[in-house]
Coordinates of C-alpha atoms in Angstrom, one line a residue:
M67 CA 16.1 -31.5 9.9
S68 CA 17.7 -28.2 10.9
E69 CA 19.8 -28.0 14.1
Y70 CA 18.7 -24.4 14.6
V71 CA 14.9 -24.4 14.0
V72 CA 12.1 -26.7 15.1
D73 CA 8.9 -26.2 13.1
D74 CA 6.3 -28.6 14.5
R75 CA 3.0 -28.1 12.8
V76 CA 1.3 -31.0 14.8
M77 CA 1.7 -29.7 18.3
P78 CA 2.1 -26.8 17.0
R79 CA 5.4 -25.4 18.2
F80 CA 8.2 -23.3 16.7
Q81 CA 11.5 -23.0 18.5
V82 CA 14.9 -21.4 17.7
N83 CA 18.2 -22.7 19.1
R84 CA 19.8 -20.0 21.2
D85 CA 23.2 -20.9 19.9
V86 CA 22.4 -18.8 16.8
M87 CA 22.5 -15.7 19.0
V88 CA 26.0 -16.3 20.3
D89 CA 28.0 -18.7 18.1
P90 CA 30.7 -17.0 16.0
E91 CA 30.5 -19.7 13.4
V92 CA 26.8 -19.0 12.8
F93 CA 27.6 -15.3 12.6
A94 CA 30.2 -16.1 9.9
K95 CA 27.6 -18.2 8.0
E96 CA 25.2 -15.3 8.1
R97 CA 27.8 -13.0 6.6
D98 CA 28.3 -15.4 3.7
A99 CA 24.9 -16.9 3.1
I100 CA 22.6 -14.0 3.9
F101 CA 24.4 -10.7 3.5
E102 CA 26.3 -11.7 0.4
H103 CA 23.2 -12.8 -1.4
S104 CA 20.4 -10.3 -0.4
W105 CA 19.3 -6.8 -1.4
L106 CA 20.4 -4.5 1.4
Y107 CA 19.2 -1.0 2.1
I108 CA 21.8 1.8 1.9
G109 CA 19.7 5.0 1.9
H110 CA 16.9 7.1 0.4
E111 CA 17.1 9.2 -2.8
T112 CA 15.9 12.3 -1.0
E113 CA 19.0 12.4 1.2
L114 CA 21.1 13.5 -1.7
K115 CA 21.2 16.6 -3.8
K116 CA 23.5 17.0 -6.8
N117 CA 27.1 16.1 -6.0
D118 CA 26.2 15.1 -2.4
F119 CA 27.7 12.1 -0.8
K120 CA 27.3 10.1 2.4
T121 CA 29.5 7.3 3.7
R122 CA 27.7 4.2 4.9
T123 CA 28.5 0.7 6.0
V124 CA 26.6 -2.2 4.4
A125 CA 27.5 -5.9 5.0
G126 CA 30.7 -4.8 6.6
R127 CA 31.8 -2.9 3.5
P128 CA 32.5 0.9 3.5
L129 CA 30.4 2.5 0.8
I130 CA 29.9 5.9 -0.7
F131 CA 26.3 6.8 -1.4
A132 CA 26.2 9.7 -3.8
R133 CA 24.3 11.7 -6.5
D134 CA 26.5 12.8 -9.4
A135 CA 26.4 15.9 -11.5
K136 CA 23.8 14.3 -13.8
N137 CA 21.5 13.6 -10.8
D138 CA 22.1 9.9 -11.0
I139 CA 22.4 7.8 -7.8
R140 CA 25.8 6.2 -7.5
V141 CA 27.2 3.7 -4.9
W142 CA 31.0 3.1 -4.7
I143 CA 33.3 1.0 -2.6
N144 CA 34.9 3.6 -0.3
S145 CA 38.4 2.4 -1.0
C146 CA 41.1 3.8 -3.4
P147 CA 42.0 1.3 -6.1
H148 CA 45.7 2.2 -5.5
R149 CA 46.5 1.0 -2.0
G150 CA 43.1 0.8 -0.4
A151 CA 42.8 3.9 1.8
M152 CA 39.3 5.3 2.2
L153 CA 38.5 8.0 -0.3
C154 CA 35.9 9.7 1.8
R155 CA 36.6 10.0 5.5
E156 CA 33.9 12.5 6.2
R157 CA 30.3 11.3 7.1
D158 CA 28.8 13.5 4.3
G159 CA 29.6 16.4 2.0
N160 CA 29.2 17.9 -1.4
A161 CA 32.0 17.6 -3.9
R162 CA 32.6 17.0 -7.6
F163 CA 35.8 15.1 -6.9
M164 CA 37.1 12.8 -4.3
T165 CA 40.9 12.7 -3.7
C166 CA 42.6 10.0 -1.7
F167 CA 44.7 11.7 1.1
Y168 CA 47.3 8.9 1.0
H169 CA 48.8 9.3 -2.5
G170 CA 46.5 11.9 -4.1
W171 CA 44.7 9.8 -6.7
S172 CA 41.5 11.6 -7.6
F173 CA 38.1 10.5 -8.9
S174 CA 34.9 12.2 -10.0
I175 CA 31.8 11.6 -8.0
S176 CA 30.7 9.6 -11.1
G177 CA 33.5 7.1 -10.4
D178 CA 35.9 8.0 -13.2
M179 CA 39.6 8.5 -12.5
V180 CA 40.5 12.2 -12.9
S181 CA 44.2 12.3 -12.1
M182 CA 47.1 10.5 -10.5
P183 CA 50.3 12.4 -9.4
G184 CA 53.3 11.4 -11.4
D185 CA 51.3 9.5 -14.0
D186 CA 54.4 9.6 -16.3
S187 CA 55.8 6.9 -14.0
Y188 CA 53.2 4.5 -15.3
G189 CA 53.4 2.9 -18.7
A190 CA 51.6 4.4 -21.7
D191 CA 49.2 1.4 -21.8
F192 CA 48.6 1.3 -18.1
A193 CA 44.9 1.0 -17.4
R194 CA 43.8 3.8 -15.2
P195 CA 41.3 2.3 -12.7
D196 CA 37.9 3.7 -11.9
L197 CA 36.1 3.2 -8.7
A198 CA 34.5 -0.2 -7.9
A199 CA 30.8 -0.6 -7.2
P200 CA 28.6 -3.3 -5.7
A201 CA 27.4 -5.8 -8.2
R202 CA 23.8 -4.4 -8.2
V203 CA 22.2 -1.1 -7.3
D204 CA 18.5 -0.4 -7.7
S205 CA 15.7 1.5 -6.0
Y206 CA 12.0 1.2 -5.3
R207 CA 10.0 4.4 -4.5
G208 CA 13.1 6.2 -3.4
F209 CA 14.5 3.3 -1.2
V210 CA 17.9 2.5 -2.6
F211 CA 19.3 -1.1 -2.2
V212 CA 22.6 -2.7 -3.1
S213 CA 23.5 -6.3 -3.6
F214 CA 26.9 -8.0 -3.9
D215 CA 25.5 -10.9 -5.8
P216 CA 25.5 -10.3 -9.5
E217 CA 23.0 -13.2 -10.0
I218 CA 20.4 -12.1 -7.5
V219 CA 16.8 -11.6 -8.7
D220 CA 15.7 -8.1 -9.6
L221 CA 14.8 -5.8 -6.7
K222 CA 11.0 -5.8 -7.2
T223 CA 10.9 -9.6 -7.4
Y224 CA 13.0 -9.8 -4.2
L225 CA 10.7 -7.4 -2.4
A226 CA 7.6 -9.5 -3.3
G227 CA 4.6 -8.5 -1.2
A228 CA 6.6 -5.8 0.7
T229 CA 6.1 -3.4 -2.2
E230 CA 2.4 -3.1 -1.2
Y231 CA 3.4 -1.9 2.2
L232 CA 6.1 0.5 0.9
D233 CA 3.4 1.9 -1.4
L234 CA 1.1 2.5 1.6
V235 CA 3.9 4.6 3.1
C236 CA 5.1 6.4 -0.1
D237 CA 1.5 7.3 -1.2
Q238 CA 1.2 9.5 1.9
S239 CA 2.9 12.3 -0.1
A240 CA 1.5 14.0 -3.2
T241 CA 5.1 14.2 -4.5
Q242 CA 7.7 12.0 -2.8
M243 CA 8.2 11.1 0.9
Q244 CA 11.4 12.7 2.1
V245 CA 14.0 11.7 4.7
L246 CA 14.3 14.6 7.2
E247 CA 17.7 15.9 8.2
G248 CA 19.2 14.2 11.3
T249 CA 19.9 10.6 12.2
H250 CA 19.4 8.4 15.2
E251 CA 22.5 6.3 15.8
Y252 CA 22.9 3.9 18.7
S253 CA 24.3 0.5 19.5
I254 CA 22.9 -2.5 21.4
K255 CA 24.9 -5.2 23.2
A256 CA 22.8 -8.0 21.7
N257 CA 22.6 -10.2 18.6
W258 CA 21.1 -8.3 15.6
K259 CA 18.3 -10.8 15.0
L260 CA 16.8 -9.8 18.4
L261 CA 16.1 -6.3 17.1
V262 CA 14.7 -7.8 13.9
E263 CA 12.2 -9.8 16.0
N264 CA 11.4 -6.8 18.3
S265 CA 10.8 -4.5 15.4
F266 CA 7.5 -6.2 14.6
D267 CA 6.7 -7.8 17.9
G268 CA 3.3 -6.5 19.2
Y269 CA 3.3 -8.9 22.1
H270 CA 5.7 -6.9 24.2
A271 CA 4.2 -3.5 23.8
V272 CA 2.1 -3.1 26.9
S273 CA 4.4 -5.0 29.4
T274 CA 7.7 -3.4 28.1
H275 CA 6.4 0.1 27.4
Q276 CA 4.2 0.6 30.3
R277 CA 5.4 4.1 31.1
Y278 CA 4.7 5.2 27.5
F279 CA 1.1 4.0 27.6
E280 CA 0.7 5.7 31.0
M281 CA 1.7 9.0 29.3
V282 CA -0.6 8.3 26.3
L283 CA -3.5 7.5 28.7
A284 CA -2.9 10.7 30.6
A285 CA -2.9 12.7 27.3
R286 CA -5.9 11.1 25.8
G287 CA -8.0 10.3 28.8
S288 CA -8.8 6.7 27.7
L289 CA -7.5 3.9 25.5
D290 CA -9.5 1.3 23.6
P291 CA -7.4 -1.9 23.1
S292 CA -10.4 -3.5 21.2
A293 CA -9.2 -1.5 18.1
L294 CA -6.4 -4.1 17.8
A295 CA -8.9 -6.8 16.9
D296 CA -8.5 -5.9 13.2
S297 CA -4.7 -6.1 13.3
R298 CA -3.0 -8.8 11.4
A299 CA 0.5 -10.4 10.8
V300 CA 1.1 -11.1 7.2
D301 CA 3.7 -13.2 5.4
L302 CA 4.9 -11.2 2.4
G303 CA 7.2 -13.8 0.8
N304 CA 11.0 -14.1 0.7
G305 CA 11.3 -13.7 4.4
H306 CA 9.6 -10.3 4.5
A307 CA 6.6 -9.8 6.9
V308 CA 4.4 -7.1 8.4
V309 CA 2.1 -6.5 11.3
A310 CA -0.6 -3.9 10.4
G311 CA -3.6 -2.4 12.0
A312 CA -6.8 -0.8 10.9
P313 CA -7.4 3.0 11.1
A314 CA -9.0 2.5 14.5
T315 CA -5.6 1.8 16.0
E316 CA -4.5 5.4 15.3
G317 CA -6.0 6.5 18.7
L318 CA -3.9 4.0 20.6
F319 CA -0.5 5.5 19.9
G320 CA 0.9 9.0 20.5
R321 CA -0.4 12.2 22.0
P322 CA -3.4 13.6 20.2
L323 CA -3.0 16.2 17.5
S324 CA -4.0 19.8 18.0
E325 CA -7.2 21.0 16.4
S326 CA -5.3 22.6 13.5
G327 CA -3.0 19.6 13.1
A328 CA -5.9 17.2 12.9
A329 CA -7.7 19.5 10.4
E330 CA -4.6 19.5 8.1
R331 CA -4.2 15.8 8.3
D332 CA -7.9 15.2 7.5
R333 CA -7.6 17.5 4.5
R334 CA -4.6 15.7 3.2
F335 CA -6.2 12.3 3.5
G336 CA -9.3 13.7 1.9
D337 CA -7.2 14.5 -1.1
F338 CA -5.8 11.0 -1.1
R339 CA -9.3 9.5 -1.0
A340 CA -10.1 11.3 -4.2
R341 CA -6.9 9.9 -5.8
Y342 CA -6.8 6.4 -4.4
G343 CA -10.3 5.5 -3.1
D344 CA -11.5 4.7 0.4
G345 CA -10.1 1.2 0.7
W346 CA -6.5 2.1 0.1
V347 CA -6.6 5.3 2.2
D348 CA -8.3 3.4 5.1
R349 CA -5.2 1.2 5.2
M350 CA -2.9 4.1 4.8
Q351 CA -4.4 5.6 8.0
G352 CA -3.7 2.5 10.0
N353 CA -0.3 1.4 11.2
R354 CA 2.4 -1.0 10.0
N355 CA 5.7 -2.5 11.1
L356 CA 7.4 -3.9 8.1
V357 CA 10.6 -6.0 8.0
I358 CA 12.3 -6.5 4.7
F359 CA 14.7 -9.5 5.0
P360 CA 17.2 -9.5 6.4
N361 CA 17.8 -6.1 8.2
L362 CA 15.6 -3.3 7.0
V363 CA 12.7 -2.1 9.1
V364 CA 10.1 0.4 8.0
I365 CA 7.6 1.4 10.8
D366 CA 4.6 3.7 10.2
L367 CA 3.4 4.3 13.7
V368 CA 3.0 7.1 16.3
M369 CA 2.6 9.8 13.7
G370 CA 6.0 9.0 12.1
V371 CA 7.6 6.8 9.6
V372 CA 10.9 5.2 10.8
I373 CA 13.5 3.7 8.5
R374 CA 15.7 1.5 10.6
K375 CA 18.9 -0.2 9.4
I376 CA 20.4 -2.9 11.6
D377 CA 24.1 -3.7 11.1
P378 CA 25.5 -6.8 12.8
V379 CA 29.0 -6.2 14.1
T380 CA 29.7 -9.2 16.3
P381 CA 27.4 -12.0 17.6
D382 CA 26.5 -10.0 20.6
Y383 CA 26.8 -6.4 19.3
M384 CA 24.9 -4.4 16.7
E385 CA 24.8 -0.8 15.4
V386 CA 21.4 0.8 14.6
T387 CA 20.8 3.7 12.3
A388 CA 17.3 5.3 11.9
W389 CA 15.8 8.1 9.9
E390 CA 12.4 9.8 9.8
L391 CA 10.4 9.8 6.6
A392 CA 7.7 12.5 6.1
P393 CA 5.7 14.2 3.4
P394 CA 7.5 17.4 2.5
E395 CA 4.3 19.3 1.8
E396 CA 2.8 19.1 5.3
G397 CA 2.4 22.3 7.3
E398 CA 4.6 23.6 10.1
E399 CA 2.2 22.7 12.9
L400 CA 1.6 19.1 11.7
R401 CA 5.4 18.7 11.2
R402 CA 6.1 19.9 14.8
Q403 CA 3.6 17.4 16.3
R404 CA 4.9 14.6 14.1
L405 CA 8.4 15.2 15.3
D406 CA 7.2 15.5 18.9
N407 CA 5.5 12.1 18.7
F408 CA 8.4 10.6 16.8
L409 CA 11.0 11.6 19.4
T410 CA 8.9 10.8 22.4
F411 CA 8.5 7.2 21.2
W412 CA 11.4 6.3 18.9
G413 CA 14.2 8.6 20.0
P414 CA 17.2 6.8 21.6
G415 CA 16.3 8.8 24.8
G416 CA 12.6 8.5 24.3
L417 CA 10.0 6.4 26.2
A418 CA 10.2 3.3 24.1
S419 CA 13.6 2.7 22.5
P420 CA 15.6 2.5 25.8
D421 CA 13.0 -0.1 27.0
D422 CA 13.7 -2.2 23.9
V423 CA 17.5 -1.9 24.3
E424 CA 17.3 -3.0 27.9
A425 CA 15.0 -6.0 26.9
L426 CA 17.3 -7.2 24.2
E427 CA 20.5 -6.9 26.2
S428 CA 18.8 -8.8 29.0
C429 CA 18.0 -11.6 26.5
Q430 CA 21.7 -11.7 25.4
V431 CA 22.8 -12.1 29.0
G432 CA 20.2 -14.8 29.5
Y433 CA 21.7 -16.8 26.7
G434 CA 24.6 -17.5 29.0
G435 CA 22.4 -20.3 30.3
R436 CA 21.7 -21.8 27.0
K437 CA 23.2 -25.2 27.9
E438 CA 20.4 -25.6 30.4
L439 CA 17.7 -23.7 28.5
G440 CA 18.7 -24.0 24.9
W441 CA 15.6 -23.0 22.8
S442 CA 13.5 -19.8 22.5
D443 CA 9.8 -20.3 21.8
I444 CA 8.1 -18.4 18.9
S445 CA 4.9 -20.4 18.7
R446 CA 2.3 -17.8 19.6
G447 CA -0.6 -17.8 17.1
M448 CA 0.3 -21.1 15.3
N449 CA -3.1 -22.4 16.3
K450 CA -4.9 -19.6 14.5
T451 CA -6.0 -19.1 10.9
A452 CA -5.5 -15.3 11.3
A453 CA -2.5 -14.1 13.3
S454 CA -2.8 -10.8 15.0
T455 CA 0.0 -8.3 15.6
S456 CA 0.5 -9.8 19.1
D457 CA 1.1 -13.2 17.6
E458 CA 4.4 -14.4 16.1
L459 CA 3.7 -15.5 12.6
Q460 CA 5.8 -12.6 11.3
M461 CA 8.9 -13.8 13.2
R462 CA 8.4 -17.4 12.1
T463 CA 8.2 -16.1 8.5
W464 CA 11.6 -14.4 8.9
W465 CA 13.2 -17.4 10.6
R466 CA 12.1 -19.8 8.0
R467 CA 13.9 -17.8 5.3
W468 CA 16.9 -17.5 7.6
N469 CA 16.9 -21.2 8.1
E470 CA 16.7 -21.9 4.4
L471 CA 19.7 -19.7 3.6
I472 CA 21.8 -21.0 6.4
T473 CA 21.0 -24.7 6.3
G474 CA 19.2 -25.3 2.9
E475 CA 16.1 -26.7 4.6
V476 CA 12.9 -25.3 3.1
L477 CA 10.0 -25.1 5.5
P478 CA 6.5 -24.4 4.1
P479 CA 4.7 -21.2 4.9
E480 CA 1.8 -21.1 7.3
E481 CA -1.7 -20.9 5.8
Q482 CA -3.2 -17.4 6.0
S483 CA -6.9 -17.9 5.4
A484 CA -8.5 -15.1 7.3
L485 CA -6.7 -11.8 6.6
G486 CA -9.9 -9.8 6.8
E487 CA -11.7 -7.3 4.4
M488 CA -9.2 -4.5 5.0
F489 CA -6.3 -6.5 3.6
T490 CA -8.2 -8.2 0.7
A491 CA -10.4 -5.3 -0.5
G492 CA -8.2 -2.3 0.3
R493 CA -5.9 -2.6 -2.7
R494 CA -4.1 0.2 -4.5
P495 CA -6.1 1.2 -7.6
A496 CA -4.3 0.2 -10.8
D497 CA -5.0 3.6 -12.4
A498 CA -3.5 5.6 -9.6
S499 CA -1.5 8.6 -10.7
A500 CA 1.7 7.6 -12.3
A501 CA 3.5 10.5 -10.6
A502 CA 2.9 8.8 -7.3
V503 CA 4.8 5.6 -8.2
T504 CA 7.8 6.8 -10.1
R505 CA 11.1 5.7 -8.6

C-alpha cells in the first residue's frame, strides 16, 4: 500500500499525504521517475518561422526550440559541447548560426558545427561535436513535445484519449490554430501539483472567483447554473483527464459578444458543421479543461484557449508560462473580444488568476500543520457513476498515475458508465478533411 495515497473504494474515500507537497525527497523522486520518463510540452509549431529560435526550460534543462532553414522543428540542449556555456542567452531571435560567447564555437541552427577558432590545435582526426538533443521530439496537431527517455512509447500512444480533446481545440481553425504573440509568465509560492489540480477543479469556481461572476452577472443580466448539469469529468488514460461542458455552458463564462462578433462566430461554426457534423461541433462549442500528465494544461474557456506549462522549481515554488491559442482567420472584432475575455479572466492581473495564486499559496502555508492534519481529501464524486466538473475524478486520475510512477503501486481506474450522449455520440467523423489533422 502506498504511503502517499489512500484509495478506498468501499467507503469510498481518496486521500493524498500532504508530505508530497513539501518533502524534498519526494520532489527529487518526481524529477527522476516522472519528468525523466514522460512526454513534456516545449512549445507550438506556429511560434516559429524559418530560422527562429526560443529558449525554454523543460525538466530543469535549458533547451533551444527552433525551426531551421528547411522549416524543420529542432530542439537542442542549450549548452556548448566545448565547456558548457549557454549558446543562446536571448529569450528568442532569428539566426542561421549560434555562436558561444565564451570560446567562439559556432553551430548552425540545424545543430551542425560550423567553426571552432584555432581548429588547427586539434588533431586531424578530432571528432567535431554537433549539438545534443533530447532523446525524442515529436508533435501532435502543432503541439511539440520532448522526452528524455529513448524507450518511451510514441507520442500518440502516450497522449491516449487526450488526442480527442486536442482535436476539439485544433479543429476550431480551418487551417491551423496559432499561438498569439506575447506570453504570460508568473510564479507561485506553492507546490506545482496544486496548480495541476486547480487547472481542472470546477468545485472552487464560484467560491474563489466570486468577483468575476459578479462582473459576468452584471454584463449578462442573469446566469443559469443548470447548464452545468451536462458537464463531465473524464479519465483519458495514462494520467490525463478532462472536465468538459456542453454548449449551454458557453453563456456562463465571459462577457457577451457584440452582435457582429456573435454573427462571425456563428458563421464560422456553421462552416464547421458542414465539415464535421453537428455532434462534433456541439462539443467544440462547449468548454474543456484538459490536463496532459504531468504538467501541460490546455483550457478552452471564456472565449480563449490557454496553453499552460507548469515548471516545478522547488517543493514550494513553481514557474508558470501561458500562451493564447486562436484561429488566425478570425476577424478583427472577434479577436478583440476574445483577447478582452482572455485577459479579464486568465491574465496574471485579471479577475481569476490572482485568486488561484492566493488559494494555492494559502494551501502551502497550511501544510505547515501537516503533522496534525496530514491528509488532503479528494473524494468528491466517488459515489457517482458520472462525475461532473465539480467532482474530483479528474484529480484522482492524475494522482493514480503519479502514485504508480513514484511507488510502483497500480490502482485501478474508476468506472465511468454514464458519460452522456454528448460524449459518446459526438465523435470526430473519420472522413473529416485531412488538411485539418496534419501535424
